[in-house]
Structure formats: structure tokens, C-alpha cells
Amino acid sequence: MSHLHVVGTGLIGASFAMAAREAACFTRITGADADPARVGRAVELGVIDAESDGIGADAVLVAVPVGQIARVVIELETTGVAQASTLFDVGSAKQQPLASLAEALGSVPANFVPCHPMAGSDQSGPEAASAGLFRAKRVFITPTQETGRRHLERVREWWQACGAVVSETSAEHHDAAVALTSHLPHLLAAAFMALIADRDDAAIMQFAGSGFADFTRIAAGDPALWRDIVGSNRDAIDTQLNAFVALLGELQTDLGSGRLDALEALLSRAQRARRDFSQGGESGAEQ
């Protein structure tokens, strides 16, 4: 493979370009972005070699917001830009884009490999990109029945060359899992910060310590990006949100009735689960 084209030169797209260049996966890397200034910065920073329409690229990374993935892939396929290329994405929801592709094209293209790297940052843009972003991080591939084996293996090899740990799962299982481990936590952090912001007490943040900072850090993420993510995985998030609300109801009942033993049992269960997670290795995902 010699030519990678990156559609979307933000944090993830730029980081993959840098990692793939470092691993010598491609000899030429071009890019495109809806924001001319952003793709210009990617060129200035040496993330990509030049801005391009991607014609003739051997591989095309679609690193756009999840709600735009299907539109971009359809455009690439129907205009002939990438019919001979291996296409792959980095979207944090899978079922909705795949359903849109199947509806528009009759089936999901064989040369499209759905991916989701469990890595990110609360920073954005090519300035925040890093060649090491994916090292030791999990990347999930959710192939469909139509996915071509040759394309799948290429994409797997590229991610591994970037230092990622690659796993396969179904789109359904992926979306249910990330709703609980990524999307719901972001909404909870955002809701908590909104609660704080609504307080008529300018001095309250003087009481915020490191635990507060850890818990709310992800609330600093791009609101437009997260609106798109949540909108693309609404059903799965709603299911997990209902379960969380029910658990909060139990917690409120135990607290109100003075059932501190029940509260301690929940805290102990949470402590064990967090310890197990830490010992198993944290993925560092932001999306």
C-alpha cells in the first residue's frame, strides 16, 4: 500500500495518519476536511503531505462525526473515488451508519471495514494529534457479512502497526457496550457539571478537589460531537440510562431510610469492580 487518504483531519484522523507514517504503512498521505483551516493546519504540521480529493488512494480513512459517516462513504463509493480502495471508519456507533449504507446502496460495500478505536482526548484538532494515541489501546472492528476478507485483514494490520490491540465483535454488541462504558458516562459527567453551573454559588468550586476533576474531565468534550454520538446510539443509551436511573432510585431509598448497610454493600461492589478494571488495564477511551 502506498497512498492513504484521510477524510477528516481532526484528532483521530490526524493521529492515525501520524501513526501510520511512523510505522511506514504508506508512502503518501493526503487529506480532506470540511474545515479548510483544519486541513491546512494538518499540512503545515506535517500530518499529511497535501490536501487532495483522494482519487487513486489505496486506503481511505473516514474520520468524520458518526452522523456523517454514511454520507461520506456513499459519496466515495458512488463517485468512483474509492471503489478500488479499502475504506474504514472510526465512528463510535455502528448500527446506524451501517443501516444507512445498506439502505442507500443495497448492501454495505465489501471494501468498507467498520472500526472504533477506544482512544481519544478531551482536546481536538490536528494540533492535539499524537502518533502514540493508539498504542496498547483497543480497536474494535465490526465486520458485516459483506465485508471482504482482504480488506478486513489490511485494516487489522494497519491498526496493529499503529500499536493497537484489535478485536472483532458485532455492531449490535459494540453499540450496547459503548452506550454503558462511554456514552452514558459522558452524559452523567455533563449533567453533573450542568447541575454545578446552575448553582447560584460562585465560591462552590473552591470545594472541588481531584476527585471532582477526575469525574468531570470528560464533560469538556466538544458538545456538537457528543450530540452527534448520542443521537447515533439513542436506543442503546436509553436502555442503559433507564437502568442507571433505577439504581439511583434504590440508592435514594436506602439513603432516605437510613439503610447504610445497603449503601455500604453498593460501595463495596463498586470498589471491587473498579479495582478489577484497573488491574485488567484501562483503555483510555474518550468516545
mmCIF file of C-alpha atoms in Angstrom:
data_model
loop_
_atom_site.group_PDB
_atom_site.id
_atom_site.type_symbol
_atom_site.label_atom_id
_atom_site.label_comp_id
_atom_site.label_asym_id
_atom_site.label_seq_id
_atom_site.Cartn_x
_atom_site.Cartn_y
_atom_site.Cartn_z
ATOM 1 C CA MET A 1 0.000 0.000 0.000
ATOM 2 C CA SER A 2 1.322 3.422 -0.899
ATOM 3 C CA HIS A 3 -1.384 6.101 -0.591
ATOM 4 C CA LEU A 4 -3.621 6.796 2.414
ATOM 5 C CA HIS A 5 -6.328 9.441 2.158
ATOM 6 C CA VAL A 6 -7.835 10.785 5.385
ATOM 7 C CA VAL A 7 -11.293 12.356 5.268
ATOM 8 C CA GLY A 8 -11.464 14.372 8.473
ATOM 9 C CA THR A 9 -8.163 15.676 9.832
ATOM 10 C CA GLY A 10 -9.217 16.094 13.455
ATOM 11 C CA LEU A 11 -7.677 14.345 16.459
ATOM 12 C CA ILE A 12 -8.361 10.741 15.420
ATOM 13 C CA GLY A 13 -7.774 11.102 11.689
ATOM 14 C CA ALA A 14 -4.575 13.072 12.205
ATOM 15 C CA SER A 15 -3.323 10.676 14.883
ATOM 16 C CA PHE A 16 -3.837 7.681 12.605
ATOM 17 C CA ALA A 17 -2.014 9.477 9.798
ATOM 18 C CA MET A 18 0.918 10.161 12.109
ATOM 19 C CA ALA A 19 0.994 6.618 13.480
ATOM 20 C CA ALA A 20 0.704 5.044 10.024
ATOM 21 C CA ARG A 21 3.513 7.245 8.733
ATOM 22 C CA GLU A 22 5.715 6.323 11.691
ATOM 23 C CA ALA A 23 5.005 2.632 11.051
ATOM 24 C CA ALA A 24 5.763 3.046 7.314
ATOM 25 C CA CYS A 25 2.344 1.698 6.323
ATOM 26 C CA PHE A 26 2.072 4.242 3.480
ATOM 27 C CA THR A 27 4.454 6.329 1.413
ATOM 28 C CA ARG A 28 1.982 9.162 0.726
ATOM 29 C CA ILE A 29 -0.752 10.553 2.970
ATOM 30 C CA THR A 30 -3.290 13.109 1.798
ATOM 31 C CA GLY A 31 -6.341 14.568 3.464
ATOM 32 C CA ALA A 32 -9.585 16.467 3.139
ATOM 33 C CA ASP A 33 -11.771 18.219 5.674
ATOM 34 C CA ALA A 34 -14.964 20.260 5.714
ATOM 35 C CA ASP A 35 -12.942 22.900 7.569
ATOM 36 C CA PRO A 36 -10.300 24.325 5.171
ATOM 37 C CA ALA A 37 -8.331 25.786 8.066
ATOM 38 C CA ARG A 38 -8.060 22.423 9.793
ATOM 39 C CA VAL A 39 -6.762 20.550 6.760
ATOM 40 C CA GLY A 40 -4.372 23.444 6.173
ATOM 41 C CA ARG A 41 -3.007 23.057 9.687
ATOM 42 C CA ALA A 42 -2.601 19.327 9.116
ATOM 43 C CA VAL A 43 -0.409 20.088 6.098
ATOM 44 C CA GLU A 44 1.583 22.724 7.999
ATOM 45 C CA LEU A 45 2.201 20.311 10.871
ATOM 46 C CA GLY A 46 3.357 17.573 8.504
ATOM 47 C CA VAL A 47 0.482 15.299 9.494
ATOM 48 C CA ILE A 48 -0.459 14.900 5.823
ATOM 49 C CA ASP A 49 1.536 15.617 2.689
ATOM 50 C CA ALA A 50 -1.151 17.570 0.862
ATOM 51 C CA GLU A 51 -4.844 18.319 0.580
ATOM 52 C CA SER A 52 -6.487 16.086 -2.029
ATOM 53 C CA ASP A 53 -9.775 14.635 -3.258
ATOM 54 C CA GLY A 54 -8.422 11.139 -2.641
ATOM 55 C CA ILE A 55 -8.732 9.850 -6.200
ATOM 56 C CA GLY A 56 -6.493 6.835 -6.649
ATOM 57 C CA ALA A 57 -5.870 6.278 -2.942
ATOM 58 C CA ASP A 58 -5.235 2.699 -1.865
ATOM 59 C CA ALA A 59 -6.876 3.292 1.510
ATOM 60 C CA VAL A 60 -9.381 5.860 2.745
ATOM 61 C CA LEU A 61 -9.936 6.582 6.428
ATOM 62 C CA VAL A 62 -13.318 8.180 7.117
ATOM 63 C CA ALA A 63 -12.714 10.124 10.333
ATOM 64 C CA VAL A 64 -15.787 12.349 10.356
ATOM 65 C CA PRO A 65 -18.521 12.664 13.019
ATOM 66 C CA VAL A 66 -20.531 9.458 13.230
ATOM 67 C CA GLY A 67 -23.665 11.072 11.829
ATOM 68 C CA GLN A 68 -21.792 11.908 8.609
ATOM 69 C CA ILE A 69 -20.073 8.554 8.036
ATOM 70 C CA ALA A 70 -22.728 7.027 5.790
ATOM 71 C CA ARG A 71 -22.995 10.156 3.641
ATOM 72 C CA VAL A 72 -19.228 10.307 3.113
ATOM 73 C CA VAL A 73 -18.902 6.598 2.319
ATOM 74 C CA ILE A 74 -21.828 6.769 -0.124
ATOM 75 C CA GLU A 75 -20.211 9.741 -1.853
ATOM 76 C CA LEU A 76 -16.856 7.949 -2.083
ATOM 77 C CA GLU A 77 -18.462 4.807 -3.480
ATOM 78 C CA THR A 78 -20.882 6.370 -5.956
ATOM 79 C CA THR A 79 -18.456 8.924 -7.401
ATOM 80 C CA GLY A 80 -15.844 6.251 -8.019
ATOM 81 C CA VAL A 81 -13.257 7.951 -5.809
ATOM 82 C CA ALA A 82 -12.760 4.914 -3.609
ATOM 83 C CA GLN A 83 -14.368 1.926 -5.331
ATOM 84 C CA ALA A 84 -10.961 0.263 -5.636
ATOM 85 C CA SER A 85 -9.809 1.364 -2.177
ATOM 86 C CA THR A 86 -10.067 -0.131 1.273
ATOM 87 C CA LEU A 87 -12.349 2.140 3.312
ATOM 88 C CA PHE A 88 -12.563 2.189 7.106
ATOM 89 C CA ASP A 89 -14.032 4.498 9.713
ATOM 90 C CA VAL A 90 -13.539 5.361 13.380
ATOM 91 C CA GLY A 91 -17.131 6.050 14.436
ATOM 92 C CA SER A 92 -18.248 5.353 17.995
ATOM 93 C CA ALA A 93 -21.641 3.968 16.923
ATOM 94 C CA LYS A 94 -22.006 1.264 14.303
ATOM 95 C CA GLN A 95 -25.581 0.143 13.664
ATOM 96 C CA GLN A 96 -26.981 3.436 12.389
ATOM 97 C CA PRO A 97 -24.264 4.130 9.767
ATOM 98 C CA LEU A 98 -24.341 0.519 8.556
ATOM 99 C CA ALA A 99 -28.130 0.589 8.226
ATOM 100 C CA SER A 100 -27.940 3.838 6.255
ATOM 101 C CA LEU A 101 -25.333 2.356 3.900
ATOM 102 C CA ALA A 102 -27.384 -0.772 3.307
ATOM 103 C CA GLU A 103 -30.495 1.296 2.602
ATOM 104 C CA ALA A 104 -28.756 3.639 0.161
ATOM 105 C CA LEU A 105 -26.513 1.152 -1.650
ATOM 106 C CA GLY A 106 -28.479 -2.087 -1.345
ATOM 107 C CA SER A 107 -25.818 -3.572 0.936
ATOM 108 C CA VAL A 108 -22.798 -2.496 2.929
ATOM 109 C CA PRO A 109 -19.863 -2.227 0.477
ATOM 110 C CA ALA A 110 -17.402 -5.120 0.663
ATOM 111 C CA ASN A 111 -14.484 -2.690 0.789
ATOM 112 C CA PHE A 112 -15.787 -0.873 3.889
ATOM 113 C CA VAL A 113 -14.465 -2.039 7.270
ATOM 114 C CA PRO A 114 -16.235 -0.511 10.304
ATOM 115 C CA CYS A 115 -13.840 0.330 13.165
ATOM 116 C CA HIS A 116 -13.854 2.095 16.516
ATOM 117 C CA PRO A 117 -10.592 2.867 18.345
ATOM 118 C CA MET A 118 -11.108 3.117 22.103
ATOM 119 C CA ALA A 119 -8.791 6.074 22.390
ATOM 120 C CA GLY A 120 -9.201 9.805 22.413
ATOM 121 C CA SER A 121 -8.815 13.041 24.329
ATOM 122 C CA ASP A 122 -10.847 15.996 25.502
ATOM 123 C CA GLN A 123 -8.654 18.015 23.112
ATOM 124 C CA SER A 124 -9.387 18.242 19.393
ATOM 125 C CA GLY A 125 -7.829 19.070 16.041
ATOM 126 C CA PRO A 126 -4.558 18.063 14.380
ATOM 127 C CA GLU A 127 -2.631 20.120 16.951
ATOM 128 C CA ALA A 128 -3.666 17.614 19.622
ATOM 129 C CA ALA A 129 -2.850 14.563 17.495
ATOM 130 C CA SER A 130 -0.232 12.024 18.528
ATOM 131 C CA ALA A 131 1.373 9.066 16.779
ATOM 132 C CA GLY A 132 1.148 7.183 20.075
ATOM 133 C CA LEU A 133 -2.579 7.698 20.628
ATOM 134 C CA PHE A 134 -3.494 4.107 19.748
ATOM 135 C CA ARG A 135 -0.600 2.280 21.427
ATOM 136 C CA ALA A 136 -1.906 -0.520 23.653
ATOM 137 C CA LYS A 137 -5.460 0.739 23.066
ATOM 138 C CA ARG A 138 -8.291 -1.492 21.941
ATOM 139 C CA VAL A 139 -9.697 -1.099 18.441
ATOM 140 C CA PHE A 140 -12.967 -2.861 17.707
ATOM 141 C CA ILE A 141 -13.756 -3.961 14.169
ATOM 142 C CA THR A 142 -17.401 -4.807 13.473
ATOM 143 C CA PRO A 143 -17.393 -6.565 10.092
ATOM 144 C CA THR A 144 -20.642 -7.311 8.297
ATOM 145 C CA GLN A 145 -21.492 -10.368 6.211
ATOM 146 C CA GLU A 146 -20.464 -8.366 3.155
ATOM 147 C CA THR A 147 -17.041 -7.272 4.454
ATOM 148 C CA GLY A 148 -14.278 -8.562 2.191
ATOM 149 C CA ARG A 149 -11.652 -10.677 3.955
ATOM 150 C CA ARG A 150 -8.796 -8.965 2.103
ATOM 151 C CA HIS A 151 -9.982 -5.524 3.204
ATOM 152 C CA LEU A 152 -10.551 -6.722 6.767
ATOM 153 C CA GLU A 153 -7.043 -8.132 7.086
ATOM 154 C CA ARG A 154 -5.475 -4.969 5.649
ATOM 155 C CA VAL A 155 -7.221 -2.777 8.175
ATOM 156 C CA ARG A 156 -6.342 -5.129 11.018
ATOM 157 C CA GLU A 157 -2.659 -4.982 10.020
ATOM 158 C CA TRP A 158 -2.672 -1.168 9.856
ATOM 159 C CA TRP A 159 -4.142 -0.817 13.327
ATOM 160 C CA GLN A 160 -1.693 -3.335 14.724
ATOM 161 C CA ALA A 161 1.179 -1.466 13.091
ATOM 162 C CA CYS A 162 -0.046 1.630 14.942
ATOM 163 C CA GLY A 163 0.277 -0.285 18.220
ATOM 164 C CA ALA A 164 -3.395 -1.081 18.765
ATOM 165 C CA VAL A 165 -4.912 -4.280 20.136
ATOM 166 C CA VAL A 166 -7.551 -5.358 17.608
ATOM 167 C CA SER A 167 -10.750 -7.247 18.464
ATOM 168 C CA GLU A 168 -13.803 -8.190 16.421
ATOM 169 C CA THR A 169 -17.404 -8.013 17.579
ATOM 170 C CA SER A 170 -20.856 -7.392 16.151
ATOM 171 C CA ALA A 171 -22.217 -3.902 15.599
ATOM 172 C CA GLU A 172 -25.085 -4.672 17.987
ATOM 173 C CA HIS A 173 -22.815 -5.807 20.820
ATOM 174 C CA HIS A 174 -20.475 -2.883 20.244
ATOM 175 C CA ASP A 175 -23.219 -0.264 20.462
ATOM 176 C CA ALA A 176 -24.751 -1.767 23.610
ATOM 177 C CA ALA A 177 -21.347 -1.929 25.299
ATOM 178 C CA VAL A 178 -20.139 1.588 24.475
ATOM 179 C CA ALA A 179 -23.510 3.011 25.497
ATOM 180 C CA LEU A 180 -22.701 1.808 29.020
ATOM 181 C CA THR A 181 -18.934 2.346 29.154
ATOM 182 C CA SER A 182 -18.523 5.546 27.118
ATOM 183 C CA HIS A 183 -21.686 7.346 26.086
ATOM 184 C CA LEU A 184 -23.627 7.182 29.370
ATOM 185 C CA PRO A 185 -20.591 8.250 31.472
ATOM 186 C CA HIS A 186 -20.179 11.318 29.277
ATOM 187 C CA LEU A 187 -23.822 12.285 29.754
ATOM 188 C CA LEU A 188 -23.532 11.770 33.518
ATOM 189 C CA ALA A 189 -20.434 13.968 33.740
ATOM 190 C CA ALA A 190 -22.127 16.617 31.594
ATOM 191 C CA ALA A 191 -25.322 16.512 33.665
ATOM 192 C CA PHE A 192 -23.338 16.858 36.875
ATOM 193 C CA MET A 193 -21.427 19.873 35.539
ATOM 194 C CA ALA A 194 -24.720 21.417 34.411
ATOM 195 C CA LEU A 195 -26.026 20.931 37.967
ATOM 196 C CA ILE A 196 -22.974 22.734 39.341
ATOM 197 C CA ALA A 197 -23.267 25.520 36.762
ATOM 198 C CA ASP A 198 -26.890 26.128 37.766
ATOM 199 C CA ARG A 199 -25.946 26.696 41.413
ATOM 200 C CA ASP A 200 -26.050 30.328 42.488
ATOM 201 C CA ASP A 201 -22.786 29.994 44.389
ATOM 202 C CA ALA A 202 -19.667 31.370 42.727
ATOM 203 C CA ALA A 203 -17.448 30.019 45.511
ATOM 204 C CA ILE A 204 -18.564 26.407 45.272
ATOM 205 C CA MET A 205 -15.657 25.389 43.032
ATOM 206 C CA GLN A 206 -13.279 26.190 45.892
ATOM 207 C CA PHE A 207 -14.513 22.943 47.408
ATOM 208 C CA ALA A 208 -13.730 20.884 44.285
ATOM 209 C CA GLY A 209 -10.788 18.509 44.653
ATOM 210 C CA SER A 210 -9.012 15.986 42.458
ATOM 211 C CA GLY A 211 -11.925 13.548 42.602
ATOM 212 C CA PHE A 212 -14.225 16.187 41.159
ATOM 213 C CA ALA A 213 -11.700 16.907 38.402
ATOM 214 C CA ASP A 214 -11.351 13.208 37.546
ATOM 215 C CA PHE A 215 -15.106 12.630 37.480
ATOM 216 C CA THR A 216 -15.969 15.639 35.325
ATOM 217 C CA ARG A 217 -12.973 15.832 32.957
ATOM 218 C CA ILE A 218 -14.811 14.266 30.019
ATOM 219 C CA ALA A 219 -17.560 16.892 30.241
ATOM 220 C CA ALA A 220 -15.082 19.209 28.487
ATOM 221 C CA GLY A 221 -15.640 17.321 25.224
ATOM 222 C CA ASP A 222 -16.997 19.030 22.096
ATOM 223 C CA PRO A 223 -20.794 19.450 22.560
ATOM 224 C CA ALA A 224 -21.544 19.188 18.819
ATOM 225 C CA LEU A 225 -19.505 15.996 18.541
ATOM 226 C CA TRP A 226 -21.249 14.425 21.507
ATOM 227 C CA ARG A 227 -24.690 15.472 20.292
ATOM 228 C CA ASP A 228 -23.868 13.535 17.133
ATOM 229 C CA ILE A 229 -22.584 10.489 19.028
ATOM 230 C CA VAL A 230 -25.557 10.320 21.380
ATOM 231 C CA GLY A 231 -28.015 10.810 18.539
ATOM 232 C CA SER A 232 -26.470 7.898 16.656
ATOM 233 C CA ASN A 233 -26.826 5.464 19.568
ATOM 234 C CA ARG A 234 -30.021 6.692 21.223
ATOM 235 C CA ASP A 235 -31.760 3.374 21.812
ATOM 236 C CA ALA A 236 -28.806 1.664 23.476
ATOM 237 C CA ILE A 237 -28.076 4.724 25.628
ATOM 238 C CA ASP A 238 -31.726 4.976 26.659
ATOM 239 C CA THR A 239 -31.680 1.364 27.842
ATOM 240 C CA GLN A 240 -28.596 1.947 29.994
ATOM 241 C CA LEU A 241 -29.879 5.296 31.255
ATOM 242 C CA ASN A 242 -33.089 3.651 32.466
ATOM 243 C CA ALA A 243 -31.044 1.055 34.357
ATOM 244 C CA PHE A 244 -28.933 3.785 35.943
ATOM 245 C CA VAL A 245 -31.978 5.824 36.961
ATOM 246 C CA ALA A 246 -33.420 2.703 38.617
ATOM 247 C CA LEU A 247 -30.174 2.186 40.537
ATOM 248 C CA LEU A 248 -30.181 5.825 41.636
ATOM 249 C CA GLY A 249 -33.738 5.316 42.866
ATOM 250 C CA GLU A 250 -32.612 2.389 45.022
ATOM 251 C CA LEU A 251 -29.715 4.451 46.338
ATOM 252 C CA GLN A 252 -32.021 7.334 47.213
ATOM 253 C CA THR A 253 -34.409 4.983 49.012
ATOM 254 C CA ASP A 254 -31.601 3.379 51.019
ATOM 255 C CA LEU A 255 -30.168 6.770 51.945
ATOM 256 C CA GLY A 256 -33.538 8.234 52.891
ATOM 257 C CA SER A 257 -34.451 5.283 55.098
ATOM 258 C CA GLY A 258 -31.049 5.130 56.750
ATOM 259 C CA ARG A 259 -30.148 1.723 55.291
ATOM 260 C CA LEU A 260 -26.426 2.365 55.451
ATOM 261 C CA ASP A 261 -25.577 -1.345 55.258
ATOM 262 C CA ALA A 262 -27.188 -1.482 51.808
ATOM 263 C CA LEU A 263 -25.292 1.659 50.827
ATOM 264 C CA GLU A 264 -22.012 0.135 52.006
ATOM 265 C CA ALA A 265 -22.743 -3.029 50.021
ATOM 266 C CA LEU A 266 -23.159 -0.958 46.858
ATOM 267 C CA LEU A 267 -19.945 0.953 47.577
ATOM 268 C CA SER A 268 -18.070 -2.312 48.158
ATOM 269 C CA ARG A 269 -19.390 -3.782 44.920
ATOM 270 C CA ALA A 270 -18.305 -0.656 43.079
ATOM 271 C CA GLN A 271 -14.864 -0.734 44.704
ATOM 272 C CA ARG A 272 -14.278 -4.344 43.634
ATOM 273 C CA ALA A 273 -15.424 -3.633 40.081
ATOM 274 C CA ARG A 274 -13.173 -0.572 39.791
ATOM 275 C CA ARG A 275 -10.202 -2.490 41.188
ATOM 276 C CA ASP A 276 -10.769 -5.323 38.716
ATOM 277 C CA PHE A 277 -10.942 -2.819 35.869
ATOM 278 C CA SER A 278 -7.701 -1.143 36.928
ATOM 279 C CA GLN A 279 -5.892 -4.473 37.190
ATOM 280 C CA GLY A 280 -7.178 -5.508 33.778
ATOM 281 C CA GLY A 281 -5.852 -2.369 32.096
ATOM 282 C CA GLU A 282 -7.716 0.843 31.306
ATOM 283 C CA SER A 283 -8.434 1.593 27.648
ATOM 284 C CA GLY A 284 -8.313 5.377 27.903
ATOM 285 C CA ALA A 285 -11.320 5.778 25.612
ATOM 286 C CA GLU A 286 -12.995 9.143 25.244
ATOM 287 C CA GLN A 287 -15.699 8.140 22.765
#
